[in-house]
Amino acid sequence: MRLQNVRVMGPTGLSLPTSIEVDAPGAVDRDASGLILSPGWLDLHAHLRDPGFPAKETLQSGATSAAFGGFTHVVAMANTDPVTDRPEQVRALIARAAGLPIRMSFVAAVTMGLEGQTLTDAVALQRAGAVALSDDGRHLMDLVTLRRALTAAAEAGLPLLIHAQIERLGDGPESEAAAVTQALEALAAVPRARLHVQHVSTRASVDLIRTAKRQGLPVTAEATPHHLALTAAEVVALGPQGNVNPPLRSVDDREALRQALVEGVIDAIATDHAPHDSGAKAAGANGFHGFETAVPVVMGLGLEDRVLYRACVERPREIIGQSIDEEWILIDPAAEWIVDASSFKSRGKNTPFSGRRLRGRIVMTLCRGQVVMERVMQHA
Ligand SMILES: [Zn+2]
């Protein structure tokens, strides 16, 4: 497929070739004036709820939703039922994912059943194809267990991803800071280990991670579109629809996250896509749908294109050791639309952006050289 007049997003920002050939046999040539072509975004943090919770999401519905959202590769967390804590489960998930429209990688648990006690077999999980280890959703490891987990992950050559929250301290900023402090202390004691802090939400965490990076510790971090875009005050009126863990924070925290993203202290943007059925959400379940609103929410932050590229394309792949394989998205940066969750391809309609007018929409998604999504755009 030949695209005319398209702007291409790359490591240094946007460039405007007169035309570019994209490897997609059969796809029609098009004038892409005003559109942005980017390598597909990789989402480091998604809950696909499969196996165990088909009313919330499945691999198939999640993959379709991701394709519509502009993600050509997503990384699924292990807090399914059963928990992904054995090699044969990783192998079975990878086999099932082979037929999906986008690429999917799998994280395996750090501890059996996410209970924080008995370590999983990191080397066997890596050999089965797991790209990282995480107990995300929970964080029940003490300092000794964390050190042993980092040692095992280092031996397997995998990064350890942590949901930084000391559960007995609740979900306030102090609880997150205490967990980050403890994890960095453990990291400093384990040679060759790599630590990745998931969904960083506070200025205090950003400061701790910045200091650790300056000291040369191998730590990376992610922030979610919702923590970068929203504050606690904005979702008060939403009641349980505003519940998320970590919770939305203050304006000051949000500004610290944005600054950290520009500096590269926050490496990646990851959605923490956490679909729920309407009953569970109304009853107070934590988490937001992430895939289908991420691109416009992130583009609305006003970041430079080279920062977007780094946070959504480049660093997520470096963190889990993946490369780009004929994955492209075509974005209409000027398309405005009002979020109607009932139109989501995901089974999770739980979005804090419901009813909001967003700017930026995915026109086409290509994965493995195939067009896997194309949206007919109505221009005003
Ligand atoms: Zn989490």
Short mmCIF file of N, CA and C in Angstrom, two decimals, residues 121-232:
data_model
loop_
_atom_site.label_atom_id
_atom_site.label_comp_id
_atom_site.label_asym_id
_atom_site.label_seq_id
_atom_site.Cartn_x
_atom_site.Cartn_y
_atom_site.Cartn_z
N ASP A 121 8.61 -20.54 39.07
CA ASP A 121 9.87 -20.98 38.45
C ASP A 121 10.20 -20.04 37.29
N ALA A 122 10.97 -18.99 37.60
CA ALA A 122 11.21 -17.91 36.63
C ALA A 122 11.86 -18.42 35.34
N VAL A 123 12.85 -19.29 35.47
CA VAL A 123 13.56 -19.78 34.28
C VAL A 123 12.61 -20.59 33.39
N ALA A 124 11.82 -21.45 34.02
CA ALA A 124 10.87 -22.26 33.24
C ALA A 124 9.81 -21.39 32.57
N LEU A 125 9.37 -20.35 33.26
CA LEU A 125 8.37 -19.44 32.69
C LEU A 125 8.95 -18.67 31.52
N GLN A 126 10.22 -18.26 31.65
CA GLN A 126 10.89 -17.56 30.54
C GLN A 126 11.02 -18.49 29.34
N ARG A 127 11.42 -19.73 29.60
CA ARG A 127 11.56 -20.69 28.49
C ARG A 127 10.23 -20.95 27.82
N ALA A 128 9.13 -20.87 28.59
CA ALA A 128 7.79 -21.09 28.01
C ALA A 128 7.34 -19.88 27.20
N GLY A 129 8.03 -18.73 27.36
CA GLY A 129 7.71 -17.57 26.54
C GLY A 129 7.24 -16.34 27.29
N ALA A 130 7.20 -16.38 28.62
CA ALA A 130 6.81 -15.19 29.38
C ALA A 130 7.83 -14.08 29.14
N VAL A 131 7.35 -12.81 29.01
CA VAL A 131 8.25 -11.70 28.71
C VAL A 131 8.64 -10.91 29.95
N ALA A 132 7.97 -11.17 31.07
CA ALA A 132 8.25 -10.46 32.32
C ALA A 132 7.54 -11.20 33.44
N LEU A 133 7.86 -10.80 34.68
CA LEU A 133 7.20 -11.38 35.85
C LEU A 133 6.52 -10.26 36.63
N SER A 134 5.28 -10.49 37.06
CA SER A 134 4.59 -9.49 37.87
C SER A 134 3.43 -10.12 38.64
N ASP A 135 3.25 -9.65 39.87
CA ASP A 135 2.06 -10.03 40.66
C ASP A 135 1.01 -8.94 40.56
N ASP A 136 1.05 -8.12 39.51
CA ASP A 136 0.18 -6.95 39.41
C ASP A 136 -1.26 -7.22 39.84
N GLY A 137 -1.80 -6.23 40.52
CA GLY A 137 -3.12 -6.38 41.14
C GLY A 137 -2.91 -6.59 42.63
N ARG A 138 -1.82 -7.28 42.94
CA ARG A 138 -1.43 -7.50 44.34
C ARG A 138 0.03 -7.08 44.50
N HIS A 139 0.44 -6.93 45.78
CA HIS A 139 1.85 -6.70 46.09
C HIS A 139 2.07 -7.14 47.53
N LEU A 140 2.24 -8.43 47.70
CA LEU A 140 2.30 -8.98 49.06
C LEU A 140 3.70 -9.44 49.43
N MET A 141 4.71 -9.09 48.61
CA MET A 141 6.06 -9.55 48.90
C MET A 141 6.74 -8.66 49.93
N ASP A 142 7.40 -9.30 50.93
CA ASP A 142 8.22 -8.51 51.85
C ASP A 142 9.60 -8.31 51.23
N LEU A 143 10.48 -7.59 51.93
CA LEU A 143 11.78 -7.24 51.35
C LEU A 143 12.60 -8.49 50.99
N VAL A 144 12.56 -9.49 51.85
CA VAL A 144 13.34 -10.71 51.60
C VAL A 144 12.83 -11.42 50.34
N THR A 145 11.51 -11.53 50.22
CA THR A 145 10.92 -12.19 49.06
C THR A 145 11.19 -11.39 47.78
N LEU A 146 11.12 -10.07 47.90
CA LEU A 146 11.41 -9.22 46.74
C LEU A 146 12.83 -9.45 46.24
N ARG A 147 13.77 -9.52 47.17
CA ARG A 147 15.17 -9.76 46.78
C ARG A 147 15.32 -11.10 46.09
N ARG A 148 14.66 -12.11 46.65
CA ARG A 148 14.74 -13.45 46.03
C ARG A 148 14.06 -13.45 44.66
N ALA A 149 12.97 -12.68 44.55
CA ALA A 149 12.25 -12.60 43.27
C ALA A 149 13.12 -11.91 42.22
N LEU A 150 13.80 -10.85 42.62
CA LEU A 150 14.68 -10.14 41.69
C LEU A 150 15.85 -11.02 41.26
N THR A 151 16.36 -11.81 42.19
CA THR A 151 17.45 -12.73 41.87
C THR A 151 16.99 -13.77 40.85
N ALA A 152 15.80 -14.32 41.08
CA ALA A 152 15.26 -15.33 40.15
C ALA A 152 14.98 -14.72 38.78
N ALA A 153 14.42 -13.51 38.77
CA ALA A 153 14.11 -12.84 37.50
C ALA A 153 15.40 -12.55 36.74
N ALA A 154 16.44 -12.11 37.45
CA ALA A 154 17.72 -11.81 36.81
C ALA A 154 18.32 -13.08 36.20
N GLU A 155 18.20 -14.17 36.91
CA GLU A 155 18.70 -15.46 36.41
C GLU A 155 17.98 -15.86 35.12
N ALA A 156 16.68 -15.52 35.07
CA ALA A 156 15.88 -15.85 33.88
C ALA A 156 16.02 -14.77 32.79
N GLY A 157 16.67 -13.67 33.12
CA GLY A 157 16.83 -12.59 32.15
C GLY A 157 15.55 -11.78 31.93
N LEU A 158 14.65 -11.81 32.90
CA LEU A 158 13.37 -11.11 32.76
C LEU A 158 13.29 -9.89 33.69
N PRO A 159 12.58 -8.84 33.27
CA PRO A 159 12.33 -7.73 34.19
C PRO A 159 11.25 -8.12 35.20
N LEU A 160 11.36 -7.56 36.41
CA LEU A 160 10.32 -7.73 37.43
C LEU A 160 9.48 -6.46 37.45
N LEU A 161 8.18 -6.63 37.22
CA LEU A 161 7.25 -5.50 37.17
C LEU A 161 6.51 -5.44 38.50
N ILE A 162 6.47 -4.28 39.13
CA ILE A 162 5.74 -4.25 40.40
C ILE A 162 4.61 -3.23 40.44
N HIS A 163 3.51 -3.68 41.05
CA HIS A 163 2.38 -2.85 41.43
C HIS A 163 2.76 -2.31 42.81
N ALA A 164 3.25 -1.08 42.85
CA ALA A 164 3.87 -0.55 44.07
C ALA A 164 2.83 -0.06 45.07
N GLN A 165 2.49 -0.94 45.98
CA GLN A 165 1.52 -0.59 47.02
C GLN A 165 1.72 -1.53 48.21
N ILE A 166 2.02 -0.98 49.38
CA ILE A 166 2.07 -1.81 50.58
C ILE A 166 0.62 -1.95 51.03
N GLU A 167 0.05 -3.13 50.80
CA GLU A 167 -1.41 -3.25 50.91
C GLU A 167 -1.95 -2.89 52.29
N ARG A 168 -1.19 -3.25 53.35
CA ARG A 168 -1.73 -2.94 54.68
C ARG A 168 -1.73 -1.45 54.98
N LEU A 169 -1.05 -0.65 54.15
CA LEU A 169 -1.04 0.81 54.34
C LEU A 169 -2.11 1.49 53.49
N GLY A 170 -2.97 0.70 52.83
CA GLY A 170 -4.01 1.31 52.01
C GLY A 170 -3.50 1.70 50.64
N ASP A 171 -4.17 2.66 50.00
CA ASP A 171 -3.79 3.01 48.62
C ASP A 171 -3.40 4.49 48.48
N GLY A 172 -3.00 5.12 49.60
CA GLY A 172 -2.58 6.52 49.55
C GLY A 172 -1.18 6.68 48.99
N PRO A 173 -0.76 7.93 48.78
CA PRO A 173 0.57 8.21 48.24
C PRO A 173 1.71 7.62 49.09
N GLU A 174 1.54 7.56 50.44
CA GLU A 174 2.59 7.04 51.32
C GLU A 174 2.80 5.54 51.06
N SER A 175 1.69 4.85 50.80
CA SER A 175 1.76 3.42 50.56
C SER A 175 2.56 3.14 49.28
N GLU A 176 2.31 3.94 48.25
CA GLU A 176 3.05 3.77 46.99
C GLU A 176 4.53 4.10 47.18
N ALA A 177 4.81 5.21 47.87
CA ALA A 177 6.21 5.62 48.08
C ALA A 177 6.96 4.56 48.89
N ALA A 178 6.30 4.00 49.90
CA ALA A 178 6.95 2.97 50.73
C ALA A 178 7.29 1.74 49.88
N ALA A 179 6.39 1.36 49.00
CA ALA A 179 6.63 0.18 48.15
C ALA A 179 7.75 0.45 47.14
N VAL A 180 7.78 1.66 46.58
CA VAL A 180 8.84 2.00 45.63
C VAL A 180 10.19 2.01 46.35
N THR A 181 10.22 2.61 47.54
CA THR A 181 11.46 2.67 48.32
C THR A 181 11.99 1.26 48.60
N GLN A 182 11.08 0.40 49.03
CA GLN A 182 11.47 -0.97 49.36
C GLN A 182 11.98 -1.72 48.12
N ALA A 183 11.30 -1.53 47.00
CA ALA A 183 11.70 -2.24 45.78
C ALA A 183 13.06 -1.75 45.27
N LEU A 184 13.30 -0.43 45.38
CA LEU A 184 14.59 0.10 44.94
C LEU A 184 15.72 -0.39 45.85
N GLU A 185 15.42 -0.52 47.13
CA GLU A 185 16.41 -1.05 48.08
C GLU A 185 16.75 -2.50 47.72
N ALA A 186 15.73 -3.26 47.39
CA ALA A 186 15.97 -4.65 46.98
C ALA A 186 16.77 -4.69 45.68
N LEU A 187 16.43 -3.81 44.74
CA LEU A 187 17.11 -3.79 43.44
C LEU A 187 18.60 -3.51 43.60
N ALA A 188 18.91 -2.58 44.49
CA ALA A 188 20.31 -2.19 44.69
C ALA A 188 21.16 -3.35 45.20
N ALA A 189 20.49 -4.35 45.82
CA ALA A 189 21.21 -5.46 46.42
C ALA A 189 21.37 -6.66 45.47
N VAL A 190 20.74 -6.60 44.29
CA VAL A 190 20.75 -7.77 43.40
C VAL A 190 21.41 -7.44 42.05
N PRO A 191 22.60 -7.94 41.80
CA PRO A 191 23.27 -7.68 40.54
C PRO A 191 22.46 -8.20 39.34
N ARG A 192 22.49 -7.45 38.25
CA ARG A 192 21.86 -7.82 36.97
C ARG A 192 20.33 -7.85 36.99
N ALA A 193 19.70 -7.51 38.12
CA ALA A 193 18.24 -7.48 38.15
C ALA A 193 17.73 -6.22 37.45
N ARG A 194 16.51 -6.31 36.90
CA ARG A 194 15.85 -5.15 36.29
C ARG A 194 14.47 -4.99 36.93
N LEU A 195 14.19 -3.75 37.36
CA LEU A 195 12.91 -3.47 38.02
C LEU A 195 12.12 -2.48 37.17
N HIS A 196 10.82 -2.74 37.02
CA HIS A 196 9.94 -1.81 36.31
C HIS A 196 8.77 -1.48 37.22
N VAL A 197 8.56 -0.19 37.49
CA VAL A 197 7.47 0.23 38.38
C VAL A 197 6.24 0.52 37.53
N GLN A 198 5.16 -0.20 37.83
CA GLN A 198 3.93 -0.06 37.07
C GLN A 198 3.10 1.13 37.57
N HIS A 199 2.28 1.66 36.69
CA HIS A 199 1.34 2.76 37.00
C HIS A 199 1.78 3.69 38.14
N VAL A 200 2.89 4.37 37.94
CA VAL A 200 3.36 5.38 38.90
C VAL A 200 2.32 6.49 38.96
N SER A 201 1.97 6.93 40.17
CA SER A 201 0.86 7.90 40.25
C SER A 201 1.18 9.16 41.05
N THR A 202 2.35 9.22 41.69
CA THR A 202 2.60 10.37 42.58
C THR A 202 3.94 11.05 42.31
N ARG A 203 4.01 12.31 42.73
CA ARG A 203 5.28 13.05 42.64
C ARG A 203 6.37 12.37 43.47
N ALA A 204 6.00 11.86 44.65
CA ALA A 204 6.99 11.22 45.52
C ALA A 204 7.65 10.02 44.81
N SER A 205 6.84 9.22 44.12
CA SER A 205 7.40 8.06 43.40
C SER A 205 8.32 8.52 42.28
N VAL A 206 7.87 9.54 41.54
CA VAL A 206 8.69 10.08 40.45
C VAL A 206 10.06 10.52 41.00
N ASP A 207 10.06 11.21 42.14
CA ASP A 207 11.33 11.70 42.72
C ASP A 207 12.24 10.53 43.11
N LEU A 208 11.64 9.48 43.68
CA LEU A 208 12.43 8.31 44.07
C LEU A 208 13.04 7.63 42.84
N ILE A 209 12.26 7.52 41.78
CA ILE A 209 12.73 6.84 40.56
C ILE A 209 13.80 7.69 39.87
N ARG A 210 13.59 9.00 39.86
CA ARG A 210 14.60 9.89 39.24
C ARG A 210 15.96 9.74 39.95
N THR A 211 15.91 9.76 41.27
CA THR A 211 17.15 9.62 42.05
C THR A 211 17.81 8.27 41.78
N ALA A 212 17.01 7.22 41.74
CA ALA A 212 17.56 5.88 41.51
C ALA A 212 18.20 5.80 40.12
N LYS A 213 17.56 6.39 39.13
CA LYS A 213 18.13 6.38 37.77
C LYS A 213 19.45 7.14 37.75
N ARG A 214 19.50 8.27 38.45
CA ARG A 214 20.74 9.05 38.48
C ARG A 214 21.88 8.25 39.12
N GLN A 215 21.50 7.38 40.07
CA GLN A 215 22.52 6.54 40.72
C GLN A 215 22.89 5.34 39.84
N GLY A 216 22.22 5.22 38.72
CA GLY A 216 22.56 4.14 37.79
C GLY A 216 21.83 2.84 38.02
N LEU A 217 20.80 2.85 38.87
CA LEU A 217 20.04 1.61 39.09
C LEU A 217 19.20 1.27 37.85
N PRO A 218 19.13 -0.01 37.47
CA PRO A 218 18.37 -0.40 36.28
C PRO A 218 16.86 -0.45 36.54
N VAL A 219 16.27 0.72 36.74
CA VAL A 219 14.83 0.81 36.98
C VAL A 219 14.16 1.55 35.83
N THR A 220 12.98 1.08 35.45
CA THR A 220 12.16 1.77 34.45
C THR A 220 10.77 1.96 35.07
N ALA A 221 9.95 2.79 34.42
CA ALA A 221 8.64 3.09 34.99
C ALA A 221 7.63 3.43 33.91
N GLU A 222 6.36 3.23 34.25
CA GLU A 222 5.26 3.57 33.33
C GLU A 222 4.24 4.44 34.06
N ALA A 223 3.47 5.19 33.27
CA ALA A 223 2.30 5.91 33.81
C ALA A 223 1.13 5.65 32.87
N THR A 224 -0.08 5.74 33.40
CA THR A 224 -1.27 5.47 32.59
C THR A 224 -1.81 6.76 31.97
N PRO A 225 -2.55 6.63 30.86
CA PRO A 225 -3.21 7.82 30.31
C PRO A 225 -4.11 8.52 31.34
N HIS A 226 -4.83 7.73 32.17
CA HIS A 226 -5.75 8.39 33.11
C HIS A 226 -5.02 9.15 34.21
N HIS A 227 -3.88 8.61 34.70
CA HIS A 227 -3.14 9.38 35.71
C HIS A 227 -2.47 10.62 35.10
N LEU A 228 -2.16 10.54 33.81
CA LEU A 228 -1.55 11.70 33.14
C LEU A 228 -2.59 12.76 32.77
N ALA A 229 -3.85 12.34 32.63
CA ALA A 229 -4.86 13.27 32.12
C ALA A 229 -5.83 13.77 33.19
N LEU A 230 -6.09 12.97 34.22
CA LEU A 230 -7.18 13.27 35.16
C LEU A 230 -6.66 13.46 36.58
N THR A 231 -7.50 14.05 37.43
CA THR A 231 -7.20 14.15 38.85
C THR A 231 -8.37 13.57 39.65
N ALA A 232 -8.12 13.34 40.94
CA ALA A 232 -9.16 12.78 41.81
C ALA A 232 -10.41 13.66 41.81
#
